[in-house]
Short mmCIF file of C-alpha atoms and ligand atoms in Angstrom, two decimals:
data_model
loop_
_atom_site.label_atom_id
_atom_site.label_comp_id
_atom_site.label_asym_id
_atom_site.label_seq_id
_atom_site.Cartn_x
_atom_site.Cartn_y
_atom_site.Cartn_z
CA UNK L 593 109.63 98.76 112.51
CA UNK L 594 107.45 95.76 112.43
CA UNK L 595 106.75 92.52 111.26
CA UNK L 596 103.55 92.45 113.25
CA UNK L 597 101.19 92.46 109.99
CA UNK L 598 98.46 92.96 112.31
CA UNK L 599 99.24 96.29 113.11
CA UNK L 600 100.15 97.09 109.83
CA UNK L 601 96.59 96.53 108.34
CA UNK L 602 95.25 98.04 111.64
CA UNK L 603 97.11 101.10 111.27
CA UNK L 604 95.80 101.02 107.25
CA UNK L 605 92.34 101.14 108.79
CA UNK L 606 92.61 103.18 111.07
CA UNK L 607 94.23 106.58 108.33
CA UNK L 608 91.63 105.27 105.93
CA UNK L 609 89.06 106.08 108.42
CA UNK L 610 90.73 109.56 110.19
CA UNK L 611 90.96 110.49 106.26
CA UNK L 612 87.44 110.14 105.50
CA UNK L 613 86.90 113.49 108.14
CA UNK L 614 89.60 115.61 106.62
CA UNK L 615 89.33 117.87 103.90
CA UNK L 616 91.22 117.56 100.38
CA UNK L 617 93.45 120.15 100.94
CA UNK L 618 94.53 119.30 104.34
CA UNK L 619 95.11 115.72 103.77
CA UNK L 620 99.31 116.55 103.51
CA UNK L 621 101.09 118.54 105.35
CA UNK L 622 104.44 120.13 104.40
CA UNK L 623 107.83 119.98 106.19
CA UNK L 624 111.44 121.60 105.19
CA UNK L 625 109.24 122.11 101.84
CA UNK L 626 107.86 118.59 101.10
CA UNK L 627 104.24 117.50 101.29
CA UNK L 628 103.50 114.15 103.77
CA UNK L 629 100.08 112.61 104.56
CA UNK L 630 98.96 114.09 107.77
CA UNK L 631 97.09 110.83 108.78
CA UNK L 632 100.55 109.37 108.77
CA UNK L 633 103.46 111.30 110.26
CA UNK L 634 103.57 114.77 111.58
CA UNK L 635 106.29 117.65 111.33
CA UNK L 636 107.06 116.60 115.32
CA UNK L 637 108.16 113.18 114.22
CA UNK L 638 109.74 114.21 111.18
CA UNK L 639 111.42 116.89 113.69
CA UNK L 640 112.08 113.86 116.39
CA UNK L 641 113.53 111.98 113.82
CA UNK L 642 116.88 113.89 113.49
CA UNK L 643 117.99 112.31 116.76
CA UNK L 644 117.32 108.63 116.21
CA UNK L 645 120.22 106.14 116.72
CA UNK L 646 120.91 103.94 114.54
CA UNK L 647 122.48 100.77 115.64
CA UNK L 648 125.60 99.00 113.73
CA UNK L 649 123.45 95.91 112.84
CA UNK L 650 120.17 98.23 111.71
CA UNK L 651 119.12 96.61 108.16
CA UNK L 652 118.55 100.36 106.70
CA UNK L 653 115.74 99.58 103.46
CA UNK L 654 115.21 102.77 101.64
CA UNK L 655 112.87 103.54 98.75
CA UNK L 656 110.79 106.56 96.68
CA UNK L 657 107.19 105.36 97.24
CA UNK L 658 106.00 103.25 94.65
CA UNK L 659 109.39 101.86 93.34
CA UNK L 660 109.07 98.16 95.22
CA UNK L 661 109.18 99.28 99.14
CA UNK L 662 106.76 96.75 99.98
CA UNK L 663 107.82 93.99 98.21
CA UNK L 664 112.10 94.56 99.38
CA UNK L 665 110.73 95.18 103.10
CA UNK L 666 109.03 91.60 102.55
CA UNK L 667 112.29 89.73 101.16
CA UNK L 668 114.66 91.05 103.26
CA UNK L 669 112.19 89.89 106.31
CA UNK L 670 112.47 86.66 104.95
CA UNK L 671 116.42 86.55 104.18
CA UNK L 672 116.89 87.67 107.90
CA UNK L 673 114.80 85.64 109.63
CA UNK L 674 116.17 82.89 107.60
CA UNK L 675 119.81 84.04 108.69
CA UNK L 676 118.39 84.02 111.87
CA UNK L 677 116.63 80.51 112.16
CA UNK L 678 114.42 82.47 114.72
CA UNK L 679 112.19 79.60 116.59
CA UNK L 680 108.54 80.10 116.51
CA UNK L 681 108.38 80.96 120.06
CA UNK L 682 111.16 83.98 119.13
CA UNK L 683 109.47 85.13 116.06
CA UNK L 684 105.89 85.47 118.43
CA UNK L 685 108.13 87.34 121.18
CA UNK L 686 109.47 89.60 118.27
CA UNK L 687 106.18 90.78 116.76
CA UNK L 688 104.71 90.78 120.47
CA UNK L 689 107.36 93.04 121.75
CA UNK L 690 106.67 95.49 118.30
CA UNK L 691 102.87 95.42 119.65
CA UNK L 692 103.54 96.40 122.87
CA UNK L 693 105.74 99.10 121.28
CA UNK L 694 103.53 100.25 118.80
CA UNK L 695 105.59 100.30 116.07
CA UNK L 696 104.94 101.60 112.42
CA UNK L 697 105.80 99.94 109.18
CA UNK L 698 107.89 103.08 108.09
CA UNK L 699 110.59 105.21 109.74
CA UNK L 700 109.00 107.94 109.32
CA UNK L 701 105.00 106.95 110.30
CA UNK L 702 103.31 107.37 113.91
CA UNK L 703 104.41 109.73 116.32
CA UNK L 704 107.74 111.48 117.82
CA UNK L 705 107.59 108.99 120.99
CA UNK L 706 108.39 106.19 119.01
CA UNK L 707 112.03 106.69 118.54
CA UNK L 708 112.37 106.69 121.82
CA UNK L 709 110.82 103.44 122.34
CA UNK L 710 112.34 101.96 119.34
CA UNK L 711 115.50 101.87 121.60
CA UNK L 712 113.75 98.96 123.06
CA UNK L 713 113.17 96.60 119.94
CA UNK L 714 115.87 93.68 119.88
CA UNK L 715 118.59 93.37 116.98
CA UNK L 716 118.36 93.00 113.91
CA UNK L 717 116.23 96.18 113.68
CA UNK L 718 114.89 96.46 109.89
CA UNK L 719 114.16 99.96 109.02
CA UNK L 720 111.96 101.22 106.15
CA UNK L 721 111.48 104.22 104.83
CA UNK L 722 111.00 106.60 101.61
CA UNK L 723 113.19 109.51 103.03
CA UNK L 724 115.61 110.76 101.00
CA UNK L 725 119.23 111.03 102.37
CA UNK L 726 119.69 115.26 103.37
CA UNK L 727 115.93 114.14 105.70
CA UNK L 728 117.72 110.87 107.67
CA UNK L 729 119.48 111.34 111.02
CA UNK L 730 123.31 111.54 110.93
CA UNK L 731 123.88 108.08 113.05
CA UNK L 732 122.36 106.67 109.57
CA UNK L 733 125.79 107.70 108.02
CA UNK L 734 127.99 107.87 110.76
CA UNK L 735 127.89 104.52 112.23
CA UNK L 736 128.08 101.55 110.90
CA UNK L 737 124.46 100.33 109.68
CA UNK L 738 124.12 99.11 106.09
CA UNK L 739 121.80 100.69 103.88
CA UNK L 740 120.07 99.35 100.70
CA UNK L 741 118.77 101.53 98.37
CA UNK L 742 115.80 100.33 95.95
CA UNK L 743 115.31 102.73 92.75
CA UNK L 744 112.81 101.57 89.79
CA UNK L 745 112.75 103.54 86.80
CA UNK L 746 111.06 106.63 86.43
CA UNK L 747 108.47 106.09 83.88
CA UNK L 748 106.55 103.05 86.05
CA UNK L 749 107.23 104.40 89.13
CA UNK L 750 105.25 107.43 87.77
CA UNK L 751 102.33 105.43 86.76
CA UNK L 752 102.42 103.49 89.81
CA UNK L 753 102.28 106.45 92.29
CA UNK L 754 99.22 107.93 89.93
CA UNK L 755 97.18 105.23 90.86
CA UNK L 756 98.19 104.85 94.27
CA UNK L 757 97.44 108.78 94.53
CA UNK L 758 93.99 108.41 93.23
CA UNK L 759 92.89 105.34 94.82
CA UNK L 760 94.54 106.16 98.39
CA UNK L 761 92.32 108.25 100.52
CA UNK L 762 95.21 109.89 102.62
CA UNK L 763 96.62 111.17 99.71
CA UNK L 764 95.16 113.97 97.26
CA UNK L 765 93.63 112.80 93.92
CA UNK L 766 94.10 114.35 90.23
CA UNK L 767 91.95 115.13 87.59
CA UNK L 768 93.70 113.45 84.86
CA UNK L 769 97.56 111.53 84.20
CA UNK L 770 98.27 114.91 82.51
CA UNK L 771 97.66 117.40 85.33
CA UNK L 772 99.13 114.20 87.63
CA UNK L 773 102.28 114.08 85.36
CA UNK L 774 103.09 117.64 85.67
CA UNK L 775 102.75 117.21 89.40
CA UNK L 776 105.56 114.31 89.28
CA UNK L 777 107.62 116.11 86.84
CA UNK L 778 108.23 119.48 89.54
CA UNK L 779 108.54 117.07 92.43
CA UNK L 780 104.85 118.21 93.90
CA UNK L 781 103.80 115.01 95.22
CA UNK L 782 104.36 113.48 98.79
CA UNK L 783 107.91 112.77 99.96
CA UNK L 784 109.54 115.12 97.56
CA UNK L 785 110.81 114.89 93.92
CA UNK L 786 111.60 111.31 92.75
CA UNK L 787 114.54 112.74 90.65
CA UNK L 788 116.28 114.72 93.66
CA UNK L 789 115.86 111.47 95.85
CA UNK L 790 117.72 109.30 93.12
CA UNK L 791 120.41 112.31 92.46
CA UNK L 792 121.37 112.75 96.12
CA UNK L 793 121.38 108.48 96.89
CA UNK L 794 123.63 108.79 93.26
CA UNK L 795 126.16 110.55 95.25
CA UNK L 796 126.51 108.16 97.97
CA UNK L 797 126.72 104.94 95.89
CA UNK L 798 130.24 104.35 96.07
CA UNK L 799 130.28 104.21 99.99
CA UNK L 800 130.75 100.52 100.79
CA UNK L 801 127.46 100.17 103.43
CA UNK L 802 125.20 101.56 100.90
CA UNK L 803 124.01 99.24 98.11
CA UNK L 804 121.79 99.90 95.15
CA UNK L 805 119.39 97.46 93.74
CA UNK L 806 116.53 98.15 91.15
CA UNK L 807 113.30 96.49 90.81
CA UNK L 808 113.78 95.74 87.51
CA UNK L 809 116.97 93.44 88.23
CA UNK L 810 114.63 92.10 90.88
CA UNK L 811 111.92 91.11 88.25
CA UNK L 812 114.51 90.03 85.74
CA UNK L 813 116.10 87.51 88.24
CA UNK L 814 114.53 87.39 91.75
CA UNK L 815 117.02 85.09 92.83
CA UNK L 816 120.12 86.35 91.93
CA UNK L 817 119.11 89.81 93.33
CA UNK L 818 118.42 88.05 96.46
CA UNK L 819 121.96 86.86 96.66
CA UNK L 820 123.18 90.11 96.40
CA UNK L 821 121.40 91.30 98.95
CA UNK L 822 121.85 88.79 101.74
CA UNK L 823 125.63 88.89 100.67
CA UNK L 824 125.79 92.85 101.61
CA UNK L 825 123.86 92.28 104.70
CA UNK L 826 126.22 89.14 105.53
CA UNK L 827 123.09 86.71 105.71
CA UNK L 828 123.95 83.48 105.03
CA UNK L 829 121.30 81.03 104.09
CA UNK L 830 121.12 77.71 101.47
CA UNK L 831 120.86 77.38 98.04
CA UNK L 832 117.40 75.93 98.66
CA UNK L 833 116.26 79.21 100.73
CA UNK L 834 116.69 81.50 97.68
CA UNK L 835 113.96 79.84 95.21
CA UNK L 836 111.61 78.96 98.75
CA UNK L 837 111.85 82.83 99.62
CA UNK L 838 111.26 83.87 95.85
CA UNK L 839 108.61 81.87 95.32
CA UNK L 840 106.88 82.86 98.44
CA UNK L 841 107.28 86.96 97.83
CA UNK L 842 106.03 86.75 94.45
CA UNK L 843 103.68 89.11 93.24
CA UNK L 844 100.64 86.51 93.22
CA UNK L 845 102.05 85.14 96.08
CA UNK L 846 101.95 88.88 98.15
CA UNK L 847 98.64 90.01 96.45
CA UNK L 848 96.78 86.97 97.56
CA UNK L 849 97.61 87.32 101.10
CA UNK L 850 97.54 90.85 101.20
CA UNK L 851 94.13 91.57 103.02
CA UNK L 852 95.89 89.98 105.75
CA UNK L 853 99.32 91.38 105.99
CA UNK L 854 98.04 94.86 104.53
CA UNK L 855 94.25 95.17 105.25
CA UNK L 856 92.37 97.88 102.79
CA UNK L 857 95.56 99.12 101.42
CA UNK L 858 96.06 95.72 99.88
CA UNK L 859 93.87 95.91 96.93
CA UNK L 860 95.38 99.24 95.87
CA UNK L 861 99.30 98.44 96.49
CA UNK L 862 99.35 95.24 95.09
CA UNK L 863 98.22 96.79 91.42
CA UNK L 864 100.24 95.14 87.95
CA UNK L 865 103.56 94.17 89.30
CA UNK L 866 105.20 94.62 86.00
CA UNK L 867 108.18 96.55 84.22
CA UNK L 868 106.75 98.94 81.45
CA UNK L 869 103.54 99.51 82.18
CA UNK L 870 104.33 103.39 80.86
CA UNK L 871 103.65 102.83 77.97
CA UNK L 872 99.86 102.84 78.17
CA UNK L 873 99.78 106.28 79.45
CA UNK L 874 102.20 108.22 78.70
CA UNK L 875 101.82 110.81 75.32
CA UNK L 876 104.39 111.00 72.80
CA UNK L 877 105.83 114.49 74.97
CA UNK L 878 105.82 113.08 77.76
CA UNK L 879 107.56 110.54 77.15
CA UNK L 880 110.45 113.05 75.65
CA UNK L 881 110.19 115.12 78.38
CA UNK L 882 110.80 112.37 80.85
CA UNK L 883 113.95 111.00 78.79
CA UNK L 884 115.49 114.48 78.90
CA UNK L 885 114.70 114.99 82.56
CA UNK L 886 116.38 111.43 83.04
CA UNK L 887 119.34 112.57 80.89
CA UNK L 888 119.92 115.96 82.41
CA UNK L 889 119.66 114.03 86.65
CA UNK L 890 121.36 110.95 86.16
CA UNK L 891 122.16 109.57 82.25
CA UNK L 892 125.61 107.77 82.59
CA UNK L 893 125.18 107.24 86.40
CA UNK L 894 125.59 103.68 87.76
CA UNK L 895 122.20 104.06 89.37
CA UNK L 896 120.70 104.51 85.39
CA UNK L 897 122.96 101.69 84.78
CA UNK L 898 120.94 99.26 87.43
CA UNK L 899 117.40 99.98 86.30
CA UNK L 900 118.62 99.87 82.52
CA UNK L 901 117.43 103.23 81.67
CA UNK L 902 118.37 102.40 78.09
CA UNK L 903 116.12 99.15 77.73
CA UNK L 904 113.43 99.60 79.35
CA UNK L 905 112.00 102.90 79.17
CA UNK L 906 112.97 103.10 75.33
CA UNK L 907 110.01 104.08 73.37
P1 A3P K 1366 102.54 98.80 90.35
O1 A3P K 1366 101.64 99.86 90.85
O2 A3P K 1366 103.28 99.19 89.10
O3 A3P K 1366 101.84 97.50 90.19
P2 A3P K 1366 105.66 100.30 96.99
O4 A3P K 1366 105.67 99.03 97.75
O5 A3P K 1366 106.97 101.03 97.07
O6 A3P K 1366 104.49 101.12 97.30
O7 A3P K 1366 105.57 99.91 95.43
C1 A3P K 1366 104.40 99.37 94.91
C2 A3P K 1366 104.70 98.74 93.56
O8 A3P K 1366 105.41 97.51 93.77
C3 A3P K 1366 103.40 98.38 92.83
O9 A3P K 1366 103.68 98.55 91.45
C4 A3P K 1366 103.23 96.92 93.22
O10 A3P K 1366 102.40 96.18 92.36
C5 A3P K 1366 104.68 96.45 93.15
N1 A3P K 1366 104.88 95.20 93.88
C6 A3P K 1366 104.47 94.90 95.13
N2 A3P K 1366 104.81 93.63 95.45
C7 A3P K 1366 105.44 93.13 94.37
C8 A3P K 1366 106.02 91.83 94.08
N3 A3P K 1366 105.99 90.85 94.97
N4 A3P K 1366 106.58 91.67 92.87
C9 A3P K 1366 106.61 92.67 91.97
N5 A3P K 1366 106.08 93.90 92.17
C10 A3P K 1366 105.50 94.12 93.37
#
């Protein structure tokens, strides 16, 4: 993966351009029955994936798009390297040796090759991606890597991915929210249904190297989250890191740097930032049909529990 922010807006660039020659339709292609953005990945490195090693120290981030990837990937950089007290002549050899490797800010980004010459990238590895569980190689599960698992609720995560939808060239647009809300509701969208990616990480969440954190207790107390996090991952950094780190992944903080660390993609990830931003688009049915989609997948579930289901996606 990479911390090389260079590449990352380079890479932005370079799918908004390919984009710009490929027709509507063709902009996804599907694999195992879920749509990806061809400008992206590819059904070889999806395939290529399957054998990918993970490594006992790998810090595994996972996340259904639009539910805080971006902004986790960011803090946990910061936790490590400040585990890590990497000099500033490491930290250049670090993103230097992810150039030379050509690495891609998600697992499952760029082509099949790269597994093969992720092999080469130095411990601690931090891995990203939106894949849900039954997609990720066995050595995820089978060794001993820890894996955090970011979930936001439904109803902003919904809005969110709308906008990033129709404002992302490498992904298809909508007419309208309702014809877009339908889409999210069967699980038509890229990387799958955000329901059966929260029901199958629900299964795993009593398995001690998987943790669950939601963007809402992120929001409601940055720095407390943060201590849970760097406690799973067995970070250890001062009490004076925590509010430094917070302060410096906030969501001003991220959006006003964000032509640099995400080039063109900046101005459309970086959108509200908030928790509830629902309720200025979603109808009356909707918003029923949502709670009793919620209820039937994971109502009672610790995972409902984290993102407080019951508070803030009340009507
Ligand atoms: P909104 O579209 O609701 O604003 P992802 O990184 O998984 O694509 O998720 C994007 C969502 O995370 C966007 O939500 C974005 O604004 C929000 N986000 C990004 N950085 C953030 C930060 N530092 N604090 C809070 N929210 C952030």
């Amino acid at each position: 993966m990479t911390t090389n922010r260079e590449r990352v807006a380079e890479i932005m660039e370079k799918a908004f351009s390919e984009c710009e020659k490929i027709a509507p339709e063709d902009l996804q292609f599907s694999y195992k029955g879920i749509f990806y953005p061809i400008t992206l990945s590819s059904p070889e490195t999806l395939e290529a994936l399957k054998s990918f090693e993970a490594r006992s120290d790998d810090v595994i981030l996972i996340g259904y798009p639009k539910t805080g990837t971006n902004w986790l990937d960011e803090i946990v950089r910061e936790l490590e390297s400040s585990d890590a007290k990497y000099t500033e002549e490491e930290m250049k050899e670090r993103i230097n040796v992810e150039k030379e490797l050509q690495m891609f800010p998600r697992l499952e980004f760029g082509d099949p090759g790269k597994f093969e010459r992720m092999k080469k990238l130095p411990s601690r590895r931090i891995i990203v991606t939106h894949l849900a569980p039954h997609f990720l190689p066995q050595s995820f599960f089978q060794g001993k890597a820890k894996i955090l698992v970011l979930a936001r609720n439904p109803k902003d995560t919904a809005v969110s991915y709308y906008h990033f939808n129709n404002n992302l060239p490498m992904l298809p647009s909508f007419s309208s929210w309702d014809e877009y809300f339908a889409a999210f509701m069967n699980g038509r969208l890229g990387w799958g249904s955000y329901f059966d990616h929260l029901v199958e990480w629900n299964k795993r969440i009593d398995n001690e190297r998987i943790m669950m954190i939601s963007y809402e207790e992120l929001k409601e107390n940055q720095v407390e989250g943060m201590k849970k996090i760097a406690s799973f991952f067995g970070f250890s950094l001062t009490e004076e890191d925590f509010p430094r780190i917070a302060k410096k992944t906030s969501f001003q903080a991220m959006k006003e740097k964000s032509k640099e660390t995400h080039g063109k993609l900046g101005n459309i990830l970086f959108r509200k930032g908030v928790v509830g931003n629902w309720r200025d688009y979603f109808s009356k049915a909707q918003n029923e049909e949502m709670d009793r989609k919620f209820h039937d997948c994971l109502s009672g579930t610790k995972l409902a529990a984290r993102m407080k289901y019951d508070v803030y996606c009340k009507a």
